[in-house]
CSV table of C-alpha atoms in Angstrom, one decimal:
chain,number,residue,atom,x,y,z
T,1,MET,CA,118.5,81.3,7.1
T,2,ARG,CA,121.6,79.2,7.6
T,3,ARG,CA,122.6,79.8,3.6
T,4,MET,CA,122.3,83.7,4.4
T,5,LEU,CA,125.0,83.6,7.1
T,6,PHE,CA,128.0,83.2,4.9
T,7,PRO,CA,127.4,85.7,2.4
T,8,LEU,CA,126.1,88.2,4.9
T,9,ALA,CA,129.0,87.5,7.3
T,10,LEU,CA,131.7,88.0,4.3
T,11,VAL,CA,130.0,91.3,3.4
T,12,ALA,CA,130.3,92.4,7.1
T,13,LEU,CA,134.2,91.1,7.2
T,14,GLY,CA,134.9,92.7,4.0
T,15,LEU,CA,133.7,96.2,5.1
T,16,ALA,CA,135.9,95.5,8.5
T,17,LEU,CA,138.8,94.8,6.4
T,18,LEU,CA,138.3,97.6,3.6
T,19,THR,CA,139.5,100.2,5.3
T,20,TRP,CA,142.9,98.8,5.4
T,21,GLY,CA,143.2,96.7,2.5
T,22,PRO,CA,146.2,94.4,1.8
T,23,ALA,CA,149.3,96.4,3.2
T,24,PRO,CA,152.1,97.2,0.9
T,25,ALA,CA,155.6,96.4,1.6
T,26,PHE,CA,156.9,98.6,4.3
T,27,ALA,CA,160.3,99.6,4.9
T,28,ALA,CA,161.9,99.1,8.4
T,29,GLY,CA,160.1,101.4,11.1
T,30,GLU,CA,157.1,102.3,8.9
T,31,LYS,CA,153.6,101.5,10.0
T,32,ILE,CA,152.4,98.0,9.2
T,33,VAL,CA,148.5,97.0,9.7
T,34,LEU,CA,148.3,93.5,10.6
T,35,ASN,CA,144.9,92.2,9.7
T,36,VAL,CA,143.9,89.4,12.3
T,37,VAL,CA,140.6,87.6,11.8
T,38,SER,CA,139.0,85.5,14.5
T,39,ALA,CA,136.2,82.9,14.5
T,40,GLY,CA,134.4,82.1,17.7
T,41,ASP,CA,132.6,84.0,20.2
T,42,THR,CA,132.8,87.4,21.1
T,43,ASN,CA,135.5,86.6,23.8
T,44,MET,CA,137.7,85.4,21.0
T,45,HIS,CA,137.5,88.8,19.1
T,46,GLU,CA,138.1,90.7,22.1
T,47,LEU,CA,141.1,88.6,23.2
T,48,GLN,CA,143.0,89.9,19.8
T,49,LYS,CA,141.6,93.0,19.9
T,50,SER,CA,142.0,93.9,23.8
T,51,ILE,CA,144.6,91.7,25.0
T,52,PHE,CA,147.0,90.1,22.5
T,53,GLY,CA,146.8,92.9,19.5
T,54,PRO,CA,148.0,95.8,22.0
T,55,ALA,CA,150.5,94.0,24.0
T,56,PHE,CA,152.2,92.8,20.4
T,57,SER,CA,152.2,96.5,19.5
T,58,LYS,CA,154.0,97.2,22.6
T,59,GLN,CA,156.9,94.9,21.4
T,60,PHE,CA,156.7,96.4,17.8
T,61,PRO,CA,155.4,99.9,18.0
T,62,ASN,CA,155.1,100.8,14.1
T,63,VAL,CA,152.6,97.6,13.9
T,64,GLU,CA,148.9,98.1,14.3
T,65,VAL,CA,146.7,94.8,14.9
T,66,ASN,CA,143.5,95.3,13.2
T,67,ALA,CA,141.4,92.4,14.8
T,68,VAL,CA,138.2,91.5,13.2
T,69,GLY,CA,135.6,88.7,14.2
T,70,SER,CA,134.0,86.6,11.7
T,71,GLY,CA,131.4,84.9,13.8
T,72,PRO,CA,130.7,82.1,16.4
T,73,GLY,CA,131.5,78.3,15.6
T,74,ASP,CA,132.4,76.3,12.4
T,75,PRO,CA,130.3,79.0,10.5
T,76,GLY,CA,132.7,81.7,11.6
T,77,SER,CA,135.6,79.8,10.5
T,78,GLN,CA,133.7,79.2,7.0
T,79,VAL,CA,133.4,82.8,6.4
T,80,ILE,CA,137.3,83.1,6.7
T,81,PHE,CA,137.7,80.4,4.3
T,82,GLN,CA,135.2,82.1,2.1
T,83,LYS,CA,137.0,85.3,2.0
T,84,LEU,CA,140.5,83.9,1.2
T,85,LYS,CA,139.0,81.5,-1.4
T,86,SER,CA,137.2,84.6,-3.0
T,87,GLN,CA,140.6,86.5,-3.3
T,88,LYS,CA,142.5,83.8,-4.6
T,89,ASP,CA,139.7,83.1,-7.1
T,90,ALA,CA,140.3,86.6,-8.1
T,91,ASN,CA,143.9,86.2,-8.5
T,92,VAL,CA,144.5,89.0,-5.9
T,93,ALA,CA,148.3,89.5,-5.0
T,94,LYS,CA,148.2,90.0,-1.4
T,95,TYR,CA,145.3,88.8,0.8
T,96,ASP,CA,143.9,91.0,3.5
T,97,ILE,CA,143.8,88.5,6.0
T,98,ASP,CA,147.4,88.0,7.5
T,99,VAL,CA,146.6,85.7,10.6
T,100,GLY,CA,143.2,83.6,11.0
T,101,ILE,CA,142.1,82.0,14.1
T,102,ILE,CA,139.9,79.0,12.9
T,103,HIS,CA,138.5,75.4,14.1
T,104,GLN,CA,139.8,72.1,13.0
T,105,SER,CA,136.8,71.4,10.9
T,106,ILE,CA,137.6,73.8,8.0
T,107,MET,CA,141.4,72.7,7.5
T,108,PRO,CA,140.8,70.2,4.6
T,109,GLN,CA,139.2,73.1,2.9
T,110,MET,CA,142.0,75.5,3.6
T,111,ILE,CA,144.8,73.2,2.7
T,112,GLN,CA,143.0,71.4,-0.5
T,113,ASN,CA,142.5,75.0,-1.7
T,114,ASP,CA,146.2,76.2,-1.4
T,115,LEU,CA,145.0,79.2,0.9
T,116,LEU,CA,147.4,79.0,4.0
T,117,ALA,CA,151.2,78.9,4.2
T,118,LYS,CA,153.2,76.1,5.7
T,119,TYR,CA,154.7,78.8,8.2
T,120,GLY,CA,155.2,76.3,11.4
T,121,PRO,CA,158.7,75.2,10.8
T,122,GLU,CA,159.7,79.1,10.3
T,123,ILE,CA,158.7,80.3,13.9
T,124,GLY,CA,160.7,79.5,17.3
T,125,THR,CA,157.9,78.1,18.9
T,126,TYR,CA,156.9,75.4,16.6
T,127,ASN,CA,159.1,72.9,18.7
T,128,LEU,CA,157.3,73.7,21.7
T,129,MET,CA,154.0,72.3,20.6
T,130,THR,CA,153.8,68.6,20.8
T,131,ALA,CA,149.8,67.9,20.7
T,132,ALA,CA,148.9,65.6,18.2
T,133,ASN,CA,146.2,67.7,17.0
T,134,GLY,CA,149.0,70.3,16.0
T,135,ARG,CA,149.9,67.7,13.3
T,136,ASN,CA,146.4,66.1,12.7
T,137,ALA,CA,142.7,67.6,12.5
T,138,LEU,CA,140.1,65.3,12.6
T,139,GLY,CA,142.2,62.8,10.5
T,140,PHE,CA,143.6,65.2,8.2
T,141,ASN,CA,147.3,66.2,7.9
T,142,VAL,CA,147.9,70.0,8.7
T,143,GLU,CA,151.5,69.3,10.4
T,144,GLY,CA,153.2,73.0,9.5
T,145,TYR,CA,150.3,75.0,8.7
T,146,VAL,CA,148.8,75.3,12.3
T,147,MET,CA,149.8,76.5,15.9
T,148,PRO,CA,147.2,75.6,18.4
T,149,MET,CA,146.4,79.0,20.5
T,150,PHE,CA,145.0,76.8,23.3
T,151,GLN,CA,143.6,73.5,24.1
T,152,SER,CA,140.2,73.0,25.5
T,153,GLN,CA,139.9,69.5,27.1
T,154,VAL,CA,137.1,67.4,28.1
T,155,ALA,CA,137.5,65.7,31.8
T,156,LEU,CA,135.5,64.3,34.8
T,157,ALA,CA,134.5,66.9,37.4
T,158,TYR,CA,133.5,65.5,40.7
T,159,ASN,CA,132.8,66.8,44.1
T,160,PRO,CA,135.3,65.1,46.6
T,161,ASP,CA,132.7,65.0,49.5
T,162,MET,CA,130.4,62.8,47.5
T,163,VAL,CA,133.3,61.0,45.6
T,164,LYS,CA,135.9,59.7,48.2
T,165,ASN,CA,138.1,57.5,45.6
T,166,PRO,CA,137.6,59.1,42.2
T,167,PRO,CA,137.9,56.7,39.2
T,168,ASN,CA,141.3,56.6,37.5
T,169,THR,CA,139.7,54.3,34.4
T,170,PHE,CA,136.7,53.8,32.7
T,171,GLU,CA,136.6,50.4,34.5
T,172,GLU,CA,136.4,52.0,37.6
T,173,LEU,CA,134.0,54.6,36.5
T,174,VAL,CA,131.5,52.0,35.3
T,175,ALA,CA,131.7,50.3,38.8
T,176,TRP,CA,131.4,53.8,40.6
T,177,ILE,CA,128.2,54.7,38.5
T,178,LYS,CA,126.6,51.3,39.1
T,179,ALA,CA,127.3,51.3,43.0
T,180,ASN,CA,125.9,55.5,42.9
T,181,PRO,CA,122.7,55.5,40.7
T,182,ARG,CA,122.0,58.7,39.4
T,183,LYS,CA,124.9,60.6,40.7
T,184,PHE,CA,126.9,60.6,37.1
T,185,GLY,CA,125.6,62.9,34.8
T,186,TYR,CA,126.1,63.7,31.1
T,187,ASN,CA,124.3,65.3,28.2
T,188,GLY,CA,124.5,62.4,25.5
T,189,VAL,CA,125.5,64.1,22.3
T,190,LYS,CA,122.9,67.2,22.1
T,191,GLY,CA,123.4,70.3,24.3
T,192,GLY,CA,127.0,70.8,24.7
T,193,MET,CA,130.3,68.9,23.4
T,194,SER,CA,131.3,67.9,26.9
T,195,GLY,CA,128.9,64.7,26.6
T,196,THR,CA,129.7,64.2,23.1
T,197,GLY,CA,133.2,64.1,24.2
T,198,PHE,CA,132.5,61.3,27.0
T,199,VAL,CA,130.7,59.3,24.5
T,200,THR,CA,133.7,59.5,22.2
T,201,GLY,CA,136.0,58.7,24.8
T,202,TRP,CA,133.6,55.6,25.8
T,203,VAL,CA,133.6,54.4,22.4
T,204,TYR,CA,137.5,54.8,22.2
T,205,TRP,CA,137.7,52.6,25.5
T,206,LYS,CA,135.1,49.9,24.2
T,207,SER,CA,136.7,49.7,20.9
T,208,GLY,CA,140.3,49.8,21.4
T,209,LYS,CA,140.7,51.5,18.0
T,210,TYR,CA,141.6,55.5,19.0
T,211,ASP,CA,144.6,55.2,16.4
T,212,GLN,CA,141.9,54.0,13.6
T,213,TYR,CA,139.1,56.3,14.3
T,214,ALA,CA,141.4,59.5,14.9
T,215,LYS,CA,144.0,59.0,12.2
T,216,GLY,CA,143.7,56.0,10.3
T,217,ALA,CA,141.5,55.6,7.0
T,218,TYR,CA,137.8,55.4,6.9
T,219,ASP,CA,136.2,52.0,7.3
T,220,GLN,CA,132.8,51.5,8.3
T,221,ALA,CA,133.5,47.8,9.2
T,222,ALA,CA,135.5,49.3,11.9
T,223,GLU,CA,132.5,50.4,13.6
T,224,ALA,CA,130.8,47.0,14.1
T,225,GLY,CA,131.2,47.1,17.9
T,226,TRP,CA,129.7,50.4,18.4
T,227,PRO,CA,125.8,49.6,18.9
T,228,ALA,CA,126.9,47.1,21.7
T,229,ALA,CA,129.0,49.6,23.3
T,230,ILE,CA,126.4,52.5,23.2
T,231,LYS,CA,123.8,50.4,24.5
T,232,GLU,CA,126.0,49.4,27.4
T,233,LEU,CA,126.8,53.1,28.2
T,234,LYS,CA,123.1,53.8,27.7
T,235,SER,CA,122.1,51.0,30.4
T,236,LEU,CA,124.0,52.8,33.3
T,237,PRO,CA,122.0,54.2,35.8
T,238,VAL,CA,123.0,58.1,35.0
T,239,THR,CA,121.2,61.5,35.0
T,240,MET,CA,121.0,63.0,31.9
T,241,THR,CA,121.6,66.6,31.6
T,242,THR,CA,120.5,69.1,29.0
T,243,GLY,CA,124.0,70.6,28.0
T,244,ASN,CA,127.4,71.7,29.2
T,245,ASN,CA,126.0,74.4,31.7
T,246,ASP,CA,123.5,71.9,33.0
T,247,THR,CA,126.0,69.4,33.9
T,248,LEU,CA,128.0,71.9,35.7
T,249,ASP,CA,124.9,73.6,37.7
T,250,LYS,CA,123.7,70.1,38.5
T,251,LEU,CA,127.1,69.3,40.0
T,252,ASN,CA,127.4,72.5,41.5
T,253,ARG,CA,124.1,72.4,43.6
T,254,GLY,CA,125.0,68.6,44.5
T,255,GLU,CA,122.3,66.9,42.4
T,256,ILE,CA,125.0,65.1,40.7
T,257,ALA,CA,128.4,64.1,42.1
T,258,MET,CA,130.3,63.7,38.9
T,259,GLY,CA,130.1,64.3,35.2
T,260,PRO,CA,132.0,65.0,32.2
T,261,VAL,CA,132.7,68.8,31.5
T,262,TRP,CA,135.0,71.3,29.7
T,263,VAL,CA,138.1,72.3,31.8
T,264,ASP,CA,138.1,75.7,30.8
T,265,MET,CA,134.4,76.1,31.8
T,266,VAL,CA,135.1,74.7,35.3
T,267,ILE,CA,138.2,77.1,35.7
T,268,SER,CA,136.4,80.1,34.2
T,269,MET,CA,133.6,79.8,37.0
T,270,LYS,CA,135.9,79.2,39.6
T,271,ASN,CA,137.5,82.5,38.7
T,272,GLU,CA,134.3,84.1,38.8
T,273,ASN,CA,133.2,82.6,42.0
T,274,ARG,CA,130.3,80.9,40.3
T,275,MET,CA,131.7,77.2,41.1
T,276,ASP,CA,132.2,75.6,44.5
T,277,PRO,CA,135.7,75.6,44.9
T,278,LYS,CA,136.2,72.0,46.0
T,279,ILE,CA,135.2,70.7,42.8
T,280,LYS,CA,138.1,69.0,41.3
T,281,MET,CA,138.7,67.3,37.8
T,282,LYS,CA,140.3,64.0,36.7
T,283,LEU,CA,141.4,62.9,33.2
T,284,ILE,CA,140.9,58.9,33.3
T,285,SER,CA,142.6,56.4,31.3
T,286,PRO,CA,142.8,55.7,28.4
T,287,GLY,CA,141.4,59.1,27.8
T,288,LEU,CA,139.1,61.9,26.6
T,289,PRO,CA,139.1,64.2,23.8
T,290,GLY,CA,140.0,67.7,23.5
T,291,GLN,CA,140.1,70.6,20.9
T,292,PRO,CA,142.4,73.2,19.8
T,293,MET,CA,141.6,76.5,18.1
T,294,TYR,CA,144.4,77.0,15.3
T,295,LEU,CA,146.6,80.2,14.7
T,296,VAL,CA,147.1,80.1,10.6
T,297,VAL,CA,148.8,82.4,8.4
T,298,SER,CA,147.3,83.0,4.8
T,299,LYS,CA,149.5,82.1,1.8
T,300,LYS,CA,149.7,85.4,0.3
T,301,ALA,CA,149.7,87.5,3.6
T,302,ALA,CA,150.6,91.2,2.9
T,303,SER,CA,152.7,91.2,6.1
T,304,TYR,CA,153.7,87.6,5.9
T,305,GLU,CA,156.9,87.9,8.5
T,306,MET,CA,155.1,90.0,10.8
T,307,ALA,CA,152.1,87.7,10.9
T,308,LYS,CA,154.7,84.8,11.9
T,309,LYS,CA,155.8,87.1,14.9
T,310,TYR,CA,152.5,87.5,15.9
T,311,VAL,CA,151.8,83.8,16.2
T,312,GLU,CA,155.2,83.2,17.8
T,313,PHE,CA,154.2,85.9,20.3
T,314,ILE,CA,151.0,84.2,21.2
T,315,THR,CA,152.6,80.8,21.6
T,316,SER,CA,155.4,81.8,23.5
T,317,PRO,CA,155.8,80.5,27.2
T,318,GLU,CA,155.0,83.9,28.6
T,319,GLN,CA,151.8,84.8,26.7
T,320,GLN,CA,150.3,81.3,26.9
T,321,ALA,CA,151.0,81.5,30.9
T,322,ARG,CA,149.6,85.0,31.5
T,323,VAL,CA,146.6,85.0,28.9
T,324,VAL,CA,145.9,81.6,27.8
T,325,VAL,CA,146.1,79.8,31.1
T,326,GLU,CA,145.7,82.4,34.1
T,327,ARG,CA,143.3,84.8,32.3
T,328,MET,CA,141.1,82.6,30.1
T,329,GLY,CA,141.5,79.4,32.1
T,330,TRP,CA,142.3,77.0,28.9
T,331,LEU,CA,145.2,74.7,28.6
T,332,PRO,CA,148.2,75.9,26.6
T,333,GLY,CA,148.3,75.3,22.9
T,334,ILE,CA,152.4,74.5,23.6
T,335,ASP,CA,153.4,71.6,25.7
T,336,ALA,CA,152.4,72.6,29.3
T,337,LYS,CA,155.7,71.8,30.8
T,338,HIS,CA,157.0,74.9,28.9
T,339,VAL,CA,154.5,77.1,30.6
T,340,LEU,CA,154.7,75.8,34.1
T,341,SER,CA,157.8,77.6,35.1
T,342,VAL,CA,156.1,81.0,34.2
T,343,VAL,CA,152.6,80.5,35.4
T,344,SER,CA,151.5,82.2,38.5
T,345,PRO,CA,151.0,79.5,41.6
T,346,LYS,CA,147.4,80.2,41.7
T,347,ALA,CA,146.9,79.2,38.4
T,348,LYS,CA,149.1,76.3,38.5
T,349,ALA,CA,147.3,75.2,41.4
T,350,MET,CA,144.1,75.3,39.8
T,351,LEU,CA,144.5,74.1,36.1
T,352,PHE,CA,147.3,71.7,36.8
T,353,ALA,CA,147.0,70.3,40.3
T,354,ASP,CA,144.1,68.0,39.0
T,355,ILE,CA,145.4,67.2,35.6
T,356,PRO,CA,149.2,67.1,35.7
T,357,PRO,CA,151.0,67.9,32.1
T,358,ASP,CA,152.2,64.4,31.9
T,359,THR,CA,148.5,63.1,32.4
T,360,LEU,CA,147.4,65.4,29.6
T,361,GLU,CA,149.8,64.4,27.2
T,362,LYS,CA,149.1,61.0,27.7
T,363,ASN,CA,145.2,60.9,28.1
T,364,GLY,CA,144.4,64.1,25.9
T,365,LEU,CA,143.0,62.6,22.7
T,366,MET,CA,141.5,63.9,19.5
T,367,PHE,CA,138.1,63.7,18.3
T,368,PRO,CA,137.7,61.4,15.5
T,369,GLN,CA,138.0,62.3,11.9
T,370,GLN,CA,135.0,63.5,10.4
T,371,LYS,CA,133.3,60.7,8.9
T,372,TYR,CA,133.7,58.3,11.9
T,373,PHE,CA,132.4,61.4,14.2
T,374,LYS,CA,129.5,61.8,12.0
T,375,ASP,CA,128.6,58.1,12.3
T,376,LEU,CA,129.1,58.2,15.9
T,377,LEU,CA,126.8,60.5,16.5
T,378,THR,CA,124.3,58.8,14.6
T,379,ALA,CA,124.9,55.6,16.3
T,380,TYR,CA,124.4,57.1,19.4
T,381,GLU,CA,120.9,58.3,18.5
T,382,GLU,CA,119.8,55.1,16.8
T,383,ASN,CA,120.9,52.6,19.6
């Protein structure tokens, strides 16, 4: 069934783009169709179709944004890769994907197959982006090929009525867990990435080898201390949850007092009045990982110049504030200090009061490169 997903999705993507085809070179003022393909859940597609696309067309009335979804998760990014690769193999002059919204995991294949433009330095917002994962994707150099559209960050959420002095470091967290048995909850490495992010942050802390795992060359010997670190983690008196949502639900009901969460999920639930408004968040030292969603431009984009303008538009401080932060509850893809001056007071308080930009820059880490990441998941299950 999994094998059939990519071909079927490719057919659907091809049909969606077929109406438009590669756009010819247009004279100034003539109509341009910009093909934007987004991996991810339905909300990712709708964001391009209903929010960014129409807003961009207001600024550029001769541009129509044709937004297409390629499917959720990493397989959705794989569909975009396969579409571009097939066009390259067919020696197509212009690709019918101008802008792609993709996950970190597909970047090595994209770059190694020479499918993307190194467009970053050519747009005005590139220097506003300071995140390490804007230049490195799971250990792979992506500098110039990507702009993060937003950042999803793992942090600790806690009930201030139950946690009077929230921990600032992993050392303080361990002491708190021991003093408050079963009041800390996380989901291990199954059921959601918030627990996986916490386990990753724990291993970074215990090993002191963040740079090695996130940016260095793969060396299995660097994993020698993992079994002991994982056994220590598993020995703590915690509550095991079934996933991201279960951690949030237990926190909301007061069954646990603290646990790792995705920041945007907490913000979204608060915006929808589904989360106790007093719940706060903390990004403890030396840090926890997060993930971006990348904006890329295909190397043979039919509307290359307009594709760059579209990425520049999405990554402008105004759009990052109004859409990414205020509407979606995500952390911005560009440096948050460029967004603070234009974000609403309510959104600023909700998102940045708990995790200020300087804390995010210091303690917002990357997930490990792929080989280490795979080994880490295996090590957690085996120890």
